[in-house]
mmCIF file of C-alpha atoms in Angstrom:
data_model
loop_
_atom_site.group_PDB
_atom_site.id
_atom_site.type_symbol
_atom_site.label_atom_id
_atom_site.label_comp_id
_atom_site.label_asym_id
_atom_site.label_seq_id
_atom_site.Cartn_x
_atom_site.Cartn_y
_atom_site.Cartn_z
ATOM 1 C CA GLY A 235 12.421 4.852 16.129
ATOM 2 C CA ALA A 236 8.874 3.647 16.480
ATOM 3 C CA GLY A 237 8.059 3.291 12.778
ATOM 4 C CA VAL A 238 9.190 1.106 9.895
ATOM 5 C CA SER A 239 12.624 2.193 8.728
ATOM 6 C CA GLN A 240 13.997 1.631 5.234
ATOM 7 C CA THR A 241 17.520 2.228 4.021
ATOM 8 C CA PRO A 242 18.790 3.668 1.839
ATOM 9 C CA SER A 243 16.123 6.207 0.971
ATOM 10 C CA ASN A 244 17.557 6.532 -2.515
ATOM 11 C CA LYS A 245 19.740 4.195 -4.525
ATOM 12 C CA VAL A 246 21.142 4.743 -7.994
ATOM 13 C CA THR A 247 22.832 1.779 -9.603
ATOM 14 C CA GLU A 248 24.086 0.771 -13.002
ATOM 15 C CA LYS A 249 22.314 -1.807 -15.093
ATOM 16 C CA GLY A 250 23.586 -5.263 -14.294
ATOM 17 C CA LYS A 251 24.685 -4.480 -10.745
ATOM 18 C CA TYR A 252 23.487 -6.120 -7.531
ATOM 19 C CA VAL A 253 21.574 -4.151 -4.892
ATOM 20 C CA GLU A 254 20.305 -4.747 -1.386
ATOM 21 C CA LEU A 255 17.460 -2.845 0.218
ATOM 22 C CA ARG A 256 16.951 -3.004 3.969
ATOM 23 C CA CYS A 257 13.793 -2.882 6.059
ATOM 24 C CA ASP A 258 13.679 -2.557 9.844
ATOM 25 C CA PRO A 259 10.096 -3.260 10.985
ATOM 26 C CA ILE A 260 8.313 -2.105 14.095
ATOM 27 C CA SER A 261 9.603 -4.029 17.087
ATOM 28 C CA GLY A 262 7.470 -7.065 17.874
ATOM 29 C CA HIS A 263 5.754 -7.206 14.489
ATOM 30 C CA THR A 264 5.935 -10.750 13.173
ATOM 31 C CA ALA A 265 4.558 -10.004 9.705
ATOM 32 C CA LEU A 266 6.653 -8.165 7.131
ATOM 33 C CA TYR A 267 5.740 -7.286 3.532
ATOM 34 C CA TRP A 268 7.597 -5.923 0.528
ATOM 35 C CA TYR A 269 5.780 -3.976 -2.195
ATOM 36 C CA ARG A 270 6.950 -2.271 -5.359
ATOM 37 C CA GLN A 271 5.427 0.979 -6.565
ATOM 38 C CA SER A 272 6.029 2.208 -10.080
ATOM 39 C CA LEU A 273 5.391 5.818 -11.015
ATOM 40 C CA GLY A 274 1.680 6.625 -11.081
ATOM 41 C CA GLN A 275 0.663 3.158 -9.901
ATOM 42 C CA GLY A 276 -0.514 1.585 -6.689
ATOM 43 C CA PRO A 277 1.910 -0.590 -4.723
ATOM 44 C CA GLU A 278 2.181 -4.191 -5.905
ATOM 45 C CA PHE A 279 2.837 -7.055 -3.522
ATOM 46 C CA LEU A 280 6.179 -8.838 -3.747
ATOM 47 C CA ILE A 281 6.650 -11.070 -0.706
ATOM 48 C CA TYR A 282 5.303 -11.719 2.796
ATOM 49 C CA PHE A 283 7.249 -13.023 5.789
ATOM 50 C CA GLN A 284 5.745 -14.491 8.912
ATOM 51 C CA GLY A 285 8.631 -14.630 11.326
ATOM 52 C CA THR A 286 11.719 -15.867 9.520
ATOM 53 C CA GLY A 287 9.951 -17.698 6.728
ATOM 54 C CA ALA A 288 8.602 -16.422 3.433
ATOM 55 C CA ALA A 289 4.950 -17.413 3.656
ATOM 56 C CA ASP A 290 4.020 -15.996 0.259
ATOM 57 C CA ASP A 291 6.524 -15.003 -2.438
ATOM 58 C CA SER A 292 4.066 -15.113 -5.305
ATOM 59 C CA GLY A 293 4.655 -11.470 -6.203
ATOM 60 C CA LEU A 294 8.371 -11.714 -6.915
ATOM 61 C CA PRO A 295 8.647 -10.982 -10.638
ATOM 62 C CA ASN A 296 11.496 -13.386 -11.436
ATOM 63 C CA ASP A 297 14.447 -15.204 -9.922
ATOM 64 C CA ARG A 298 16.596 -12.064 -9.878
ATOM 65 C CA PHE A 299 14.602 -10.980 -6.831
ATOM 66 C CA PHE A 300 15.153 -12.573 -3.466
ATOM 67 C CA ALA A 301 14.412 -11.567 0.121
ATOM 68 C CA VAL A 302 15.501 -12.818 3.530
ATOM 69 C CA ARG A 303 14.581 -12.244 7.139
ATOM 70 C CA PRO A 304 17.042 -14.465 9.025
ATOM 71 C CA GLU A 305 16.203 -13.467 12.593
ATOM 72 C CA GLY A 306 12.564 -12.555 12.160
ATOM 73 C CA SER A 307 13.112 -8.821 12.363
ATOM 74 C CA VAL A 308 15.195 -6.966 9.757
ATOM 75 C CA SER A 309 14.609 -7.985 6.153
ATOM 76 C CA THR A 310 16.741 -7.481 3.062
ATOM 77 C CA LEU A 311 15.413 -7.424 -0.488
ATOM 78 C CA LYS A 312 18.101 -8.428 -2.948
ATOM 79 C CA ILE A 313 18.030 -7.756 -6.674
ATOM 80 C CA GLN A 314 20.608 -9.340 -8.957
ATOM 81 C CA ARG A 315 21.582 -8.149 -12.443
ATOM 82 C CA THR A 316 19.412 -5.064 -12.163
ATOM 83 C CA GLU A 317 17.492 -3.867 -15.189
ATOM 84 C CA ARG A 318 16.113 -0.429 -15.997
ATOM 85 C CA GLY A 319 12.613 -1.819 -15.520
ATOM 86 C CA ASP A 320 13.415 -2.488 -11.863
ATOM 87 C CA SER A 321 13.402 1.264 -11.227
ATOM 88 C CA ALA A 322 10.624 1.942 -8.725
ATOM 89 C CA VAL A 323 9.962 2.736 -5.094
ATOM 90 C CA TYR A 324 10.260 -0.342 -2.911
ATOM 91 C CA LEU A 325 8.022 -0.184 0.139
ATOM 92 C CA CYS A 326 8.222 -2.272 3.267
ATOM 93 C CA ALA A 327 5.373 -2.756 5.732
ATOM 94 C CA SER A 328 4.975 -4.617 8.980
ATOM 95 C CA SER A 329 2.025 -5.684 11.069
ATOM 96 C CA ARG A 330 1.560 -7.234 14.453
ATOM 97 C CA SER A 331 0.480 -10.642 13.245
ATOM 98 C CA GLY A 332 -0.416 -10.611 9.564
ATOM 99 C CA GLY A 333 -3.838 -11.685 8.388
ATOM 100 C CA GLY A 334 -6.628 -9.754 6.803
ATOM 101 C CA GLY A 335 -7.788 -7.631 9.645
ATOM 102 C CA THR A 336 -4.420 -6.383 10.815
ATOM 103 C CA GLU A 337 -3.289 -2.868 10.029
ATOM 104 C CA ALA A 338 0.006 -2.659 8.163
ATOM 105 C CA PHE A 339 2.438 0.177 8.836
ATOM 106 C CA PHE A 340 4.575 1.346 5.940
ATOM 107 C CA GLY A 341 8.058 2.764 5.723
ATOM 108 C CA GLN A 342 8.945 5.708 3.506
ATOM 109 C CA GLY A 343 10.369 3.476 0.836
ATOM 110 C CA THR A 344 13.602 3.133 -1.106
ATOM 111 C CA ARG A 345 13.632 4.828 -4.484
ATOM 112 C CA LEU A 346 15.712 2.626 -6.785
ATOM 113 C CA THR A 347 16.938 4.043 -10.059
ATOM 114 C CA VAL A 348 18.738 1.789 -12.516
ATOM 115 C CA VAL A 349 20.693 3.716 -15.131
ATOM 116 C CA ALA B 1109 -10.162 -12.493 -9.550
ATOM 117 C CA GLN B 1110 -9.447 -9.880 -6.917
ATOM 118 C CA LYS B 1111 -9.201 -6.321 -8.077
ATOM 119 C CA VAL B 1112 -9.603 -2.738 -6.913
ATOM 120 C CA THR B 1113 -10.555 0.030 -9.321
ATOM 121 C CA GLN B 1114 -10.196 3.725 -8.641
ATOM 122 C CA ALA B 1115 -11.564 5.284 -11.802
ATOM 123 C CA GLN B 1116 -10.653 8.854 -10.875
ATOM 124 C CA THR B 1117 -6.998 9.440 -11.691
ATOM 125 C CA GLU B 1118 -6.873 13.067 -10.594
ATOM 126 C CA ILE B 1119 -9.281 15.395 -8.832
ATOM 127 C CA SER B 1120 -8.795 19.094 -8.272
ATOM 128 C CA VAL B 1121 -10.964 21.091 -5.886
ATOM 129 C CA VAL B 1122 -10.875 24.439 -4.191
ATOM 130 C CA GLU B 1123 -10.421 24.551 -0.448
ATOM 131 C CA LYS B 1124 -13.607 24.017 1.565
ATOM 132 C CA GLU B 1125 -15.292 22.026 -1.175
ATOM 133 C CA ASP B 1126 -16.459 18.495 -0.420
ATOM 134 C CA VAL B 1127 -14.911 15.733 -2.500
ATOM 135 C CA THR B 1128 -15.681 12.015 -2.913
ATOM 136 C CA LEU B 1129 -13.115 9.453 -3.992
ATOM 137 C CA ASP B 1130 -14.578 6.352 -5.580
ATOM 138 C CA CYS B 1131 -13.469 2.759 -5.036
ATOM 139 C CA VAL B 1132 -14.927 -0.371 -6.584
ATOM 140 C CA TYR B 1133 -13.625 -3.815 -5.665
ATOM 141 C CA GLU B 1134 -13.971 -7.363 -6.964
ATOM 142 C CA THR B 1135 -13.653 -10.542 -4.954
ATOM 143 C CA ARG B 1136 -15.433 -13.867 -4.696
ATOM 144 C CA ASP B 1137 -14.599 -14.215 -1.031
ATOM 145 C CA THR B 1138 -17.342 -13.589 1.494
ATOM 146 C CA THR B 1139 -14.878 -12.432 4.132
ATOM 147 C CA TYR B 1140 -12.614 -9.587 3.191
ATOM 148 C CA TYR B 1141 -11.286 -6.253 4.413
ATOM 149 C CA LEU B 1142 -11.179 -2.875 2.743
ATOM 150 C CA PHE B 1143 -8.697 -0.121 3.469
ATOM 151 C CA TRP B 1144 -7.958 3.453 2.553
ATOM 152 C CA TYR B 1145 -4.405 4.798 2.699
ATOM 153 C CA LYS B 1146 -3.107 8.325 2.129
ATOM 154 C CA GLN B 1147 0.266 8.902 0.463
ATOM 155 C CA PRO B 1148 1.535 12.464 0.928
ATOM 156 C CA PRO B 1149 4.514 13.755 -1.081
ATOM 157 C CA SER B 1150 6.872 12.284 1.530
ATOM 158 C CA GLY B 1151 5.922 8.863 0.168
ATOM 159 C CA GLU B 1152 4.911 7.030 3.315
ATOM 160 C CA LEU B 1153 1.532 5.324 3.160
ATOM 161 C CA VAL B 1154 -0.659 6.438 6.059
ATOM 162 C CA PHE B 1155 -3.478 4.190 7.219
ATOM 163 C CA LEU B 1156 -6.904 5.879 7.310
ATOM 164 C CA ILE B 1157 -9.516 3.168 7.820
ATOM 165 C CA ARG B 1158 -10.199 -0.573 7.741
ATOM 166 C CA ARG B 1159 -13.628 -2.164 7.309
ATOM 167 C CA ASN B 1160 -14.560 -5.824 7.270
ATOM 168 C CA SER B 1161 -17.109 -7.271 4.873
ATOM 169 C CA PHE B 1162 -19.647 -7.932 7.581
ATOM 170 C CA ASP B 1163 -19.885 -4.353 8.755
ATOM 171 C CA GLU B 1164 -21.656 -2.083 6.306
ATOM 172 C CA GLN B 1165 -22.155 0.777 8.687
ATOM 173 C CA ASN B 1166 -20.908 4.045 7.372
ATOM 174 C CA GLU B 1167 -18.193 5.679 9.398
ATOM 175 C CA ILE B 1168 -17.323 9.273 10.123
ATOM 176 C CA SER B 1169 -14.073 10.528 11.571
ATOM 177 C CA GLY B 1170 -13.862 14.293 11.721
ATOM 178 C CA ARG B 1171 -13.988 15.592 8.137
ATOM 179 C CA TYR B 1172 -13.630 12.081 6.725
ATOM 180 C CA SER B 1173 -16.471 9.676 6.043
ATOM 181 C CA TRP B 1174 -16.725 6.329 4.316
ATOM 182 C CA ASN B 1175 -19.672 4.728 2.532
ATOM 183 C CA PHE B 1176 -19.460 0.949 2.197
ATOM 184 C CA GLN B 1177 -22.080 -0.693 -0.049
ATOM 185 C CA LYS B 1178 -21.757 -4.415 -0.703
ATOM 186 C CA SER B 1179 -24.591 -4.321 -3.228
ATOM 187 C CA THR B 1180 -22.464 -2.207 -5.559
ATOM 188 C CA SER B 1181 -19.057 -3.454 -4.299
ATOM 189 C CA SER B 1182 -18.068 0.086 -3.485
ATOM 190 C CA PHE B 1183 -16.193 1.722 -0.625
ATOM 191 C CA ASN B 1184 -16.205 5.452 -1.283
ATOM 192 C CA PHE B 1185 -14.378 8.083 0.726
ATOM 193 C CA THR B 1186 -15.632 11.624 1.258
ATOM 194 C CA ILE B 1187 -13.647 14.563 2.595
ATOM 195 C CA THR B 1188 -15.859 17.387 3.835
ATOM 196 C CA ALA B 1189 -14.623 20.971 3.724
ATOM 197 C CA SER B 1190 -11.335 19.996 2.086
ATOM 198 C CA GLN B 1191 -8.075 21.644 3.122
ATOM 199 C CA VAL B 1192 -4.777 22.141 1.311
ATOM 200 C CA VAL B 1193 -3.172 19.583 3.651
ATOM 201 C CA ASP B 1194 -5.511 16.947 2.204
ATOM 202 C CA SER B 1195 -3.580 17.093 -1.064
ATOM 203 C CA ALA B 1196 -2.107 13.638 -1.582
ATOM 204 C CA VAL B 1197 -2.568 10.374 -3.443
ATOM 205 C CA TYR B 1198 -5.268 8.197 -1.914
ATOM 206 C CA PHE B 1199 -5.316 4.446 -2.307
ATOM 207 C CA CYS B 1200 -8.130 2.005 -1.742
ATOM 208 C CA ALA B 1201 -7.032 -1.562 -1.012
ATOM 209 C CA LEU B 1202 -8.495 -5.029 -0.493
ATOM 210 C CA VAL B 1203 -7.397 -7.944 1.663
ATOM 211 C CA THR B 1204 -9.159 -11.283 1.449
ATOM 212 C CA SER B 1205 -9.267 -13.618 4.383
ATOM 213 C CA GLY B 1206 -7.117 -16.342 2.903
ATOM 214 C CA ASN B 1207 -4.158 -14.383 1.691
ATOM 215 C CA THR B 1208 -2.332 -13.497 4.869
ATOM 216 C CA GLY B 1209 -2.794 -9.773 4.834
ATOM 217 C CA LYS B 1210 -1.497 -9.087 1.328
ATOM 218 C CA LEU B 1211 -2.947 -5.758 0.189
ATOM 219 C CA ILE B 1212 -4.307 -5.411 -3.335
ATOM 220 C CA PHE B 1213 -4.216 -1.724 -4.190
ATOM 221 C CA GLY B 1214 -6.095 0.374 -6.687
ATOM 222 C CA GLN B 1215 -4.144 2.718 -8.910
ATOM 223 C CA GLY B 1216 -4.781 5.669 -6.646
ATOM 224 C CA THR B 1217 -6.488 9.018 -6.961
ATOM 225 C CA THR B 1218 -4.402 12.176 -6.827
ATOM 226 C CA LEU B 1219 -6.267 14.881 -4.950
ATOM 227 C CA GLN B 1220 -5.175 18.481 -5.315
ATOM 228 C CA VAL B 1221 -6.797 21.017 -3.021
ATOM 229 C CA LYS B 1222 -6.155 24.578 -4.120
ATOM 230 C CA PRO B 1223 -6.281 27.495 -1.699
#
């Protein structure tokens, strides 16, 4: 498709388990972002990739969170030893080149529920 | 500090009324970008507008208009003759020139348009 695709759309996991969330950006977009949106809040930045490298990971809350983008297209957000507080919608966005003036296109998100 | 404040948590109007969503931002940067996104119940963030800090001209797009005032650090959004399809959560966001396109979101305003 032409838009940003995220899978799965919903994920329920048990506390302590490991999860992977996938983002397929718009073809040709070099910049990719992950955000986390808790209920009733605005999205919060997690990590930014420019190509294959993480250019800014200052938003990752702790070392249980990790993300990769090995070939500069698809990205995977990985969460180890999940906690109930990790429950949120995880949004992915991509843009043509990154930078302040570039429009970011968002996927529909993955709703993660940790029980 | 960089921050976006949307003081209105929820607004309810009757169809055809005009409604203004407020946004106040904080940044010490002289170059920055302001955005508005719409988040319908489907969850995907939809881009509405981007303005840079050097362009204070107001903008109108159909029923939507934006008022950018640097003197009050505000970037307000007005919907004229609201429609039920305008019901959504609206987010104002800030990007500063040095942070690679990372969006700083406000907490959002939920708009309900009743028939």
